[in-house]
Coordinates of N, CA and C in Angstrom, one line a residue:
X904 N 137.5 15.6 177.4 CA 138.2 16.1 178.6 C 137.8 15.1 179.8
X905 N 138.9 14.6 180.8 CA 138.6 13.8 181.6 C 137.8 14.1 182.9
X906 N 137.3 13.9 183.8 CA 136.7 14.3 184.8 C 137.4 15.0 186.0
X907 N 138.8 14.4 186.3 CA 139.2 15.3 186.8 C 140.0 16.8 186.7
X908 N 139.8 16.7 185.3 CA 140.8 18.2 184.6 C 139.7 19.1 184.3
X909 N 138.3 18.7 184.3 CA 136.9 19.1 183.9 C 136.5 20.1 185.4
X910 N 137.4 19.3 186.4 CA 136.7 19.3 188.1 C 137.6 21.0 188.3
X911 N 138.7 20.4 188.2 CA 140.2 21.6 188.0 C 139.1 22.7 187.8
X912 N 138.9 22.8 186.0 CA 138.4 24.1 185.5 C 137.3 25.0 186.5
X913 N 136.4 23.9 186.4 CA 135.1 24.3 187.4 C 135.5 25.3 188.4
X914 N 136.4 24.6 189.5 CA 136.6 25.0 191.0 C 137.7 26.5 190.2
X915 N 138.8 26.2 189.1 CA 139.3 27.6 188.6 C 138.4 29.1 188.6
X916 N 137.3 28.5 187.8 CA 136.3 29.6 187.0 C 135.8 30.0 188.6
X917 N 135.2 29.2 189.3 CA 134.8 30.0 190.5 C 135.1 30.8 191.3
X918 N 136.5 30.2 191.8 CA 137.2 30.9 192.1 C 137.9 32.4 191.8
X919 N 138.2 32.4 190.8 CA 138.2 33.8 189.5 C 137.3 34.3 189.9
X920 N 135.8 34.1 189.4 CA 134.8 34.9 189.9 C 134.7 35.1 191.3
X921 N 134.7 34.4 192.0 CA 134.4 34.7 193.2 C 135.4 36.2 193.7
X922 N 136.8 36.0 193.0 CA 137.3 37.1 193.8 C 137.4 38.2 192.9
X923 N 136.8 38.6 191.6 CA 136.5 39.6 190.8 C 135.1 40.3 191.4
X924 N 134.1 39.6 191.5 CA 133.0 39.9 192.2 C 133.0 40.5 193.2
X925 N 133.9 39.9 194.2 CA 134.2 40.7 195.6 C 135.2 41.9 195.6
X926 N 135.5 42.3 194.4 CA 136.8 43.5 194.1 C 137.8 42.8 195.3
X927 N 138.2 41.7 194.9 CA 139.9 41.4 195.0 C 140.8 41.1 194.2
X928 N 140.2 41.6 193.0 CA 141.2 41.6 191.7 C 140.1 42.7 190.8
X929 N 140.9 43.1 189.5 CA 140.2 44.3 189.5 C 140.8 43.9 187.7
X930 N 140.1 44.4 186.3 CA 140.5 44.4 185.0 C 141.1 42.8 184.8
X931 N 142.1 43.0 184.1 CA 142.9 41.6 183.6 C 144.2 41.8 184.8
X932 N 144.7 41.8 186.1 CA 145.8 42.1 186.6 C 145.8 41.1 187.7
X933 N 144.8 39.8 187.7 CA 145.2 38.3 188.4 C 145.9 37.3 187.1
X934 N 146.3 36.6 187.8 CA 146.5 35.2 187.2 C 146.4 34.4 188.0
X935 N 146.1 32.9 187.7 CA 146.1 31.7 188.5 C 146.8 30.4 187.2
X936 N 147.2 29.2 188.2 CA 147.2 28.2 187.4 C 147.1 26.8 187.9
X937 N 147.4 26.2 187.4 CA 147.3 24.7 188.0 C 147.8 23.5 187.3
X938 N 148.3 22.5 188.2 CA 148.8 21.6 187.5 C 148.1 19.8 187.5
X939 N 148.0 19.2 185.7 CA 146.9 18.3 186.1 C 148.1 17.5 185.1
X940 N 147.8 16.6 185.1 CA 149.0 15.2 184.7 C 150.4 15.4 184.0
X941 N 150.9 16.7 184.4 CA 152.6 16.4 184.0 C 152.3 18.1 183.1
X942 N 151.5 18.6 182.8 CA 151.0 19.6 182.2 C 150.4 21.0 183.2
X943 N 151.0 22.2 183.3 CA 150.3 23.7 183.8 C 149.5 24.1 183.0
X944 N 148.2 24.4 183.4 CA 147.2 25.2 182.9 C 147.6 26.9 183.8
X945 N 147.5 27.8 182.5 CA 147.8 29.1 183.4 C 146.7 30.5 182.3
X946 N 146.1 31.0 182.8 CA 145.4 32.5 182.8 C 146.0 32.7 181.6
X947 N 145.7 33.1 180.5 CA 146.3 33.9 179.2 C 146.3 34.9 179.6
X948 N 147.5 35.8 179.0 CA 147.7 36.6 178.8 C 146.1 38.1 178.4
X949 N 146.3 38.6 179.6 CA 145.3 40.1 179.3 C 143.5 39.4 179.6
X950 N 143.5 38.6 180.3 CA 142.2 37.6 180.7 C 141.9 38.5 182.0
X951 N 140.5 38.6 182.2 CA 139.5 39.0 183.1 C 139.1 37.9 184.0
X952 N 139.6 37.7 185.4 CA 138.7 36.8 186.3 C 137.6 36.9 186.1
X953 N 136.9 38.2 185.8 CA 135.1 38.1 186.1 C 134.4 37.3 184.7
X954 N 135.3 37.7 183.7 CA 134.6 36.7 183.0 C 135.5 35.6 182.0
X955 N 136.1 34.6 183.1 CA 137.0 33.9 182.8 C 136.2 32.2 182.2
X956 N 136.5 31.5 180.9 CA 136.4 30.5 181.2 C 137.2 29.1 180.8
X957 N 136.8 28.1 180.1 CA 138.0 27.3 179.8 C 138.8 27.5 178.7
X958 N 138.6 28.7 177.7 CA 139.0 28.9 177.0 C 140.5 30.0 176.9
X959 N 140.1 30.5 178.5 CA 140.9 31.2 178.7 C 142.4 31.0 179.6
X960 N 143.0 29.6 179.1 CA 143.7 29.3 180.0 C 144.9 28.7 178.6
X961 N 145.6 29.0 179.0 CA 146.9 28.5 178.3 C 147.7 27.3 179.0
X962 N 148.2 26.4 178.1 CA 148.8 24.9 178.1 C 150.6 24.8 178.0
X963 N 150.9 25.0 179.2 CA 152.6 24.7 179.3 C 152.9 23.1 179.6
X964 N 153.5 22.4 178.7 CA 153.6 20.8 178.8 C 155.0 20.5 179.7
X965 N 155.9 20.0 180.3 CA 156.5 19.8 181.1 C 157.4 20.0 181.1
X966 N 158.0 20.3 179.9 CA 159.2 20.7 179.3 C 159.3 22.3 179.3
X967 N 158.1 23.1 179.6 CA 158.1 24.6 179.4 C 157.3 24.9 178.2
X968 N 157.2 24.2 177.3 CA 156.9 24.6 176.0 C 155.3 24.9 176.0
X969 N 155.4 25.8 175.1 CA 153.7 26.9 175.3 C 152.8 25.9 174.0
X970 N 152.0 25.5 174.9 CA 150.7 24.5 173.5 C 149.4 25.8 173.5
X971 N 148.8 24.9 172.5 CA 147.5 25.8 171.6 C 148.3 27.3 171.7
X972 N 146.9 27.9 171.2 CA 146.7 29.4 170.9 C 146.7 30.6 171.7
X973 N 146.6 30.4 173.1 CA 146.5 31.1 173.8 C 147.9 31.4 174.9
X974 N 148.2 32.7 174.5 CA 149.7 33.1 174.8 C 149.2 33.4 176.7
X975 N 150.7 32.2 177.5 CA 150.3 32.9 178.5 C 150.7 33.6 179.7
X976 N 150.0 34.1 180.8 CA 150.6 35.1 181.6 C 152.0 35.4 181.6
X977 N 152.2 36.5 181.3 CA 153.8 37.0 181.2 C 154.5 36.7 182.9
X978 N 153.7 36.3 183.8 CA 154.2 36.1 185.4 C 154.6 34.6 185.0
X979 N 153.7 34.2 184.4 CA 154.2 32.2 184.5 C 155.4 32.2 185.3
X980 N 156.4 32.1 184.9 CA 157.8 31.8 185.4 C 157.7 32.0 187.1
X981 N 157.3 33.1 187.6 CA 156.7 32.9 189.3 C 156.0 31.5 189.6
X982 N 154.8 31.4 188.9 CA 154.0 30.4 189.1 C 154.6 28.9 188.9
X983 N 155.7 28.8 187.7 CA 156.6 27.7 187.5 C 157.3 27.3 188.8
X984 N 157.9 28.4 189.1 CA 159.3 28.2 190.1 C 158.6 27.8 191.6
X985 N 157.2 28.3 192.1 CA 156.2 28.0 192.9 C 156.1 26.4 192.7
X986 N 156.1 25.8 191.8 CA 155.7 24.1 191.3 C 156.9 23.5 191.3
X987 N 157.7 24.2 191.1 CA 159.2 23.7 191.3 C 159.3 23.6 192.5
X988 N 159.3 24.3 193.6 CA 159.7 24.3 195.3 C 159.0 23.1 195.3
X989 N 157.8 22.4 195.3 CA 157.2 21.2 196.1 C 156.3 20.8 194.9
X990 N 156.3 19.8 194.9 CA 155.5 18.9 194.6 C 153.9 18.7 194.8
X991 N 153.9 19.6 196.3 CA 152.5 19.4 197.2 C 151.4 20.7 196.5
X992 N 152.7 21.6 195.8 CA 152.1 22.8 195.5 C 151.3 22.4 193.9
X993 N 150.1 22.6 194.1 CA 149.4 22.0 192.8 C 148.2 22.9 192.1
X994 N 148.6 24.4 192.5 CA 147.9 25.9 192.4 C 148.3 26.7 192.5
X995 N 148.3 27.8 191.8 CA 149.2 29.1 192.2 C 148.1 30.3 192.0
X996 N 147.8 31.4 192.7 CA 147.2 32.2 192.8 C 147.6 33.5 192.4
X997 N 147.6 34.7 191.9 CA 148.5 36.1 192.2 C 147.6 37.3 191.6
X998 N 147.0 38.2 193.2 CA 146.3 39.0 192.6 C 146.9 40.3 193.2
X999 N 145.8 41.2 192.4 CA 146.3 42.8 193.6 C 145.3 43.2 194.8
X1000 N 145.0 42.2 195.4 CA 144.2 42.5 196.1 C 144.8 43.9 197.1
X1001 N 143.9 44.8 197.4 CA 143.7 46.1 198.0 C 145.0 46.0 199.8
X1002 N 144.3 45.6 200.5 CA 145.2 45.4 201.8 C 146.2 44.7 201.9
X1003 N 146.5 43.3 200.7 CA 148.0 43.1 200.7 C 149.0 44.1 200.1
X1004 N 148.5 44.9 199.2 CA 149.5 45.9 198.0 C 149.6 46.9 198.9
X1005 N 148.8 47.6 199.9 CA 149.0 48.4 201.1 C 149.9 47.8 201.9
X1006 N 149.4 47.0 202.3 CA 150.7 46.4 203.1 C 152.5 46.3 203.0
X1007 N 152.6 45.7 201.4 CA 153.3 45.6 200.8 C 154.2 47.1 200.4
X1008 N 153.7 48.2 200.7 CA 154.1 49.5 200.6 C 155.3 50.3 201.6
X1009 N 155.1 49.0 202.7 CA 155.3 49.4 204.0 C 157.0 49.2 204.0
X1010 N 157.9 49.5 204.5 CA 159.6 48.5 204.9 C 159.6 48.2 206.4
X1011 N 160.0 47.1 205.7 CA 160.3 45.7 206.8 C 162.0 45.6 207.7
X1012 N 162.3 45.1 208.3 CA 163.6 44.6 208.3 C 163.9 43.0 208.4
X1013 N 162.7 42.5 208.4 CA 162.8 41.2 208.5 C 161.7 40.7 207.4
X1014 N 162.5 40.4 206.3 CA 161.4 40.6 204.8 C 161.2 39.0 204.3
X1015 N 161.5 38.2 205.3 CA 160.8 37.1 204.9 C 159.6 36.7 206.4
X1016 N 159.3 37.3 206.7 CA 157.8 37.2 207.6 C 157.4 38.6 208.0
X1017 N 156.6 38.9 207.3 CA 155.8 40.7 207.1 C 154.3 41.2 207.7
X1018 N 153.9 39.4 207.9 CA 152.3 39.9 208.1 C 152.5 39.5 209.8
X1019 N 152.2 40.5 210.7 CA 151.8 40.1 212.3 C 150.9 38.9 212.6
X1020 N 151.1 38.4 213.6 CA 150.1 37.2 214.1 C 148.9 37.4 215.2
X1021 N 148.3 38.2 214.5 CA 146.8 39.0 215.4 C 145.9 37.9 215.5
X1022 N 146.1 36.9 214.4 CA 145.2 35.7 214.3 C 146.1 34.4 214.1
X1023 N 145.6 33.6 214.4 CA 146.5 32.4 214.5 C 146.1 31.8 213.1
X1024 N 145.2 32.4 212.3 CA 144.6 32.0 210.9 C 145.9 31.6 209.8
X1025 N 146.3 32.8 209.5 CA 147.3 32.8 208.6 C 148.6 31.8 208.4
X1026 N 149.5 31.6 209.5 CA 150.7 31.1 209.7 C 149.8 29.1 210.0
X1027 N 148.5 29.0 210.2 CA 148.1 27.6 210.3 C 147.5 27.7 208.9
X1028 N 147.3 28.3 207.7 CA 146.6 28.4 206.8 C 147.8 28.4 205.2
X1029 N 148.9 29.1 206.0 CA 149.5 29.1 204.8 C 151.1 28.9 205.7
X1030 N 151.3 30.1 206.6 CA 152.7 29.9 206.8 C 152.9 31.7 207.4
X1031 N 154.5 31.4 206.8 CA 155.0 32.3 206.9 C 155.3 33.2 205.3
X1032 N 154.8 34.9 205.6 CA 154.6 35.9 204.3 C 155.0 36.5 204.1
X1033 N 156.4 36.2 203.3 CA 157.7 37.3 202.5 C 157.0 38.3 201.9
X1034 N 158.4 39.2 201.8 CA 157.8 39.8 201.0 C 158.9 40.4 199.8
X1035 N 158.9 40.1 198.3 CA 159.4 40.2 197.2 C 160.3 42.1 196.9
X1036 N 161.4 42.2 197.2 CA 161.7 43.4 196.7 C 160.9 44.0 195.5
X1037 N 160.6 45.1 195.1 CA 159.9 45.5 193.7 C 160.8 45.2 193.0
X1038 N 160.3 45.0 191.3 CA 161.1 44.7 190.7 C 159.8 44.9 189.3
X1039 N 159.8 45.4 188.1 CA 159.0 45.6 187.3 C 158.5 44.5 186.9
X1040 N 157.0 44.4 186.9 CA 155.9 43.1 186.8 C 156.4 42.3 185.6
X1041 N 156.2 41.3 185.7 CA 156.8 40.4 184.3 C 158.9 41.0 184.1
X1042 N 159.2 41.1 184.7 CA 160.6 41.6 184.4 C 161.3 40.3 184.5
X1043 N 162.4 40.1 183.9 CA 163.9 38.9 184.3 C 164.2 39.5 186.2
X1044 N 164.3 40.3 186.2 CA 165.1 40.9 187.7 C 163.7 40.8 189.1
X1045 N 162.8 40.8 188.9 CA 161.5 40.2 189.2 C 161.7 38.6 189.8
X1046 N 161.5 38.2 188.7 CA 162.1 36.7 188.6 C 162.9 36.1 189.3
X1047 N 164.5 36.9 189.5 CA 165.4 36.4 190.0 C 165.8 37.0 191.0
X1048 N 164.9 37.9 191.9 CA 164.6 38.7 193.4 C 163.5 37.1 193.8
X1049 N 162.7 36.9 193.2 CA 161.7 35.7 193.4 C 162.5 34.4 193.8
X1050 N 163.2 34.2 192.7 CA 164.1 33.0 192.9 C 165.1 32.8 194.4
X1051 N 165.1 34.2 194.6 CA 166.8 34.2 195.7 C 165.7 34.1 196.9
X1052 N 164.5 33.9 197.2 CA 163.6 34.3 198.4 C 162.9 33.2 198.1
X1053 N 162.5 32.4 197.6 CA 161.2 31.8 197.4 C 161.7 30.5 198.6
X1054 N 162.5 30.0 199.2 CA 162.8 29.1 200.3 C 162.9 29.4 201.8
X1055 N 162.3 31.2 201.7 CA 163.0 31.7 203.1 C 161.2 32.1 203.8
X1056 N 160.2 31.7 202.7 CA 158.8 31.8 203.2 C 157.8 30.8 202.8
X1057 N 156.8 30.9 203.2 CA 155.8 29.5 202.6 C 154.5 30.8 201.5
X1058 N 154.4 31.9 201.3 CA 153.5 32.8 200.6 C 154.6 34.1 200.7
X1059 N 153.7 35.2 199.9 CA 154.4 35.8 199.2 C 153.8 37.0 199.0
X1060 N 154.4 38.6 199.1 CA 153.6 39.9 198.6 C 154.8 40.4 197.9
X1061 N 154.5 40.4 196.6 CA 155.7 41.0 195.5 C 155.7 42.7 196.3
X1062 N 156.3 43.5 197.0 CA 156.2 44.9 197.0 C 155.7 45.9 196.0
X1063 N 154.6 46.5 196.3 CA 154.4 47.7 195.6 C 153.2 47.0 194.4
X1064 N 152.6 45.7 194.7 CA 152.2 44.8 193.6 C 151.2 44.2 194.1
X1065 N 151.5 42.9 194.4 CA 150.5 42.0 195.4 C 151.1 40.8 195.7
X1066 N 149.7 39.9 196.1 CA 150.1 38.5 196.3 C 150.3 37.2 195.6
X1067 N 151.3 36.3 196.2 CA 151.1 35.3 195.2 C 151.7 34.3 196.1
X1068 N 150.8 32.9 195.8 CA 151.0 32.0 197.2 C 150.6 30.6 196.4
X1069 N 150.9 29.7 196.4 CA 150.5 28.3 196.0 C 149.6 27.3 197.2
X1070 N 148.7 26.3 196.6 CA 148.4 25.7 197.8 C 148.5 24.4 196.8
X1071 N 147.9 23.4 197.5 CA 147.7 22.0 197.5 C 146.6 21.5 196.5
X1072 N 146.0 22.4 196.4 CA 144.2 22.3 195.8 C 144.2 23.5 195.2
X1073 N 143.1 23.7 194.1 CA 142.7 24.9 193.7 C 141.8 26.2 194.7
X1074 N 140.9 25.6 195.4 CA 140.3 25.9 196.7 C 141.4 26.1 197.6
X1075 N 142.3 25.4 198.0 CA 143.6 25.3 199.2 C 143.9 26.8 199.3
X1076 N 144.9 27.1 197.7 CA 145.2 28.1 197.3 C 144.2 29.2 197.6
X1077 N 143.2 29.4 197.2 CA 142.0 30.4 197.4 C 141.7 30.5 198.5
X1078 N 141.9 29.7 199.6 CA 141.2 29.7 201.2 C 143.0 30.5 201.7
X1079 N 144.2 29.9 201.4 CA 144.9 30.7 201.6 C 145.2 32.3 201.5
X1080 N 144.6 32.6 200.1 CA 144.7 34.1 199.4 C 144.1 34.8 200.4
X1081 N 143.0 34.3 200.1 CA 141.9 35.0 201.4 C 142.5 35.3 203.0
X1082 N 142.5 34.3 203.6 CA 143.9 34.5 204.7 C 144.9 35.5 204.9
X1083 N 144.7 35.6 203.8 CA 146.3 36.2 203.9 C 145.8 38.1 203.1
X1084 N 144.5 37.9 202.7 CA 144.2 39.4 203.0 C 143.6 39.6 203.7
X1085 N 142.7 39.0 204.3 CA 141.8 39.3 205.7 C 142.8 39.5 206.7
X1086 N 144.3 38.8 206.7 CA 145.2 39.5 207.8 C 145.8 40.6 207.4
X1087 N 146.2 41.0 206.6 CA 146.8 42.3 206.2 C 145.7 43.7 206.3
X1088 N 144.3 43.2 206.0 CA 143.6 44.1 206.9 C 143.8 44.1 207.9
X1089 N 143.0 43.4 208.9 CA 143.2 43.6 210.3 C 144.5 44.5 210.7
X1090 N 145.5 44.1 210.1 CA 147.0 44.5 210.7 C 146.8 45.9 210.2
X1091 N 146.6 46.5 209.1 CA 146.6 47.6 208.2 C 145.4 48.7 209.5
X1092 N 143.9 48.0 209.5 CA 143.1 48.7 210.6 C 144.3 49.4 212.1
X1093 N 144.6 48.4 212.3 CA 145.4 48.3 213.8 C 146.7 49.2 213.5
X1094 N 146.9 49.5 212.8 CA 148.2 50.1 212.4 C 147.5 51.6 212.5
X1095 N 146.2 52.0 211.7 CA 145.4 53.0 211.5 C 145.0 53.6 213.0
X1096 N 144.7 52.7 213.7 CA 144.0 53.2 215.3 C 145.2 53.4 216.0
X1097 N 146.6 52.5 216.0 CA 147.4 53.2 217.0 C 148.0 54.7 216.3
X1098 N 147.8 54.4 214.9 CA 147.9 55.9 214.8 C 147.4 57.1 215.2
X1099 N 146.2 56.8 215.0 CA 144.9 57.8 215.1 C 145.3 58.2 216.9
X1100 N 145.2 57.1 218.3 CA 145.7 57.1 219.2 C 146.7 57.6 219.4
X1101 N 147.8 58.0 218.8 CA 148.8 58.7 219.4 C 148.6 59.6 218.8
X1102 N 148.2 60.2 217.9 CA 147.5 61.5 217.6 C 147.0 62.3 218.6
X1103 N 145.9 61.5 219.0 CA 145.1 61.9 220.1 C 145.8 62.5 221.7
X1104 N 146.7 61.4 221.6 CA 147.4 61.9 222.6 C 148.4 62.6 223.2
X1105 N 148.7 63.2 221.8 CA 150.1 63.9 221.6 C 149.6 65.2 222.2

């Protein structure tokens, strides 16, 4: 294995842990992937971030076609169509973290920018944060709600599900994720207090 597909794995596995550890993924219900010379590395199928390693990644060659043994994430096709929009995109992330899938609960009327700008973090970090009609996890209709939206935002909260956002780097991607739940708290707190506040004052 070469050094920089060796480097990939490393910064993969950390990352996985890092956000299994911190309960922002929870059982087998993240995936991640990445792209290293014309070939996607992607999360197999029913894999555990906490205890993820090189073994647990599955090989799509450039053509689509599934190599080795390991069958993978039934989401791929999000994560494909993510590598398809840009070129620059060379990670894809998608967890259930807790305050985006809250968020994600909510209706919008403007459903391709969902998260508020309480911090100037997010929109300089990733962008602007659609958000995906429901559509059953792994489904064709999933897919093709994904497809009809994936140009009207730069990240992404499937409704009723979670997040899924690409970056530049495998870190990029992860410093994004993060972003983009540390804002959907804040906004979720603030949403809680003006509640609580007109409560009070009613």
């Amino acid at each position: 294995m070469n050094e920089g597909l060796q480097q990939k794995f490393t910064d993969a596995i950390w990352v996985a842990k890092s956000l299994f550890e911190r309960n922002k993924t929870s059982g087998s219900s993240a995936n991640m992937s990445f792209r290293h010379e014309g070939k996607i590395f992607i999360t197999a199928s029913g894999t555990c971030f906490g205890r993820l390693t090189q073994d647990d990644f599955a090989c799509i060659d450039s053509e689509g076609h599934w190599l080795g043994k390991r069958e993978p994430s039934k989401e791929f096709p999000l994560h494909r169509m993510l590598f398809q929009k840009s070129e620059t995109i060379q990670c894809v992330i998608h967890t259930h973290s807790t305050y985006s899938v809250l968020w994600s609960c909510l209706d919008y009327e403007n459903l391709a920018d969902i998260v508020p700008d309480y911090t100037p973090y997010l929109k300089m970090k990733v962008g602007r944060i659609g958000c995906i009609p429901y559509a059953a996890p792994g489904s064709q209709e999933l897919f093709e709600l994904f497809r009809e939206r994936i140009h009207e935002s730069d990240g992404y909260i499937l409704k009723n599900h979670g997040p899924i956002l690409g970056g530049k780097s495998i870190l990029d991607a992860f410093y994004g994720l993060e972003e983009l739940e540390e804002s959907t708290r804040i906004a979720w707190l603030l949403r809680e207090e003006k509640y609580y506040a007109e409560k009070r004052n009613s």
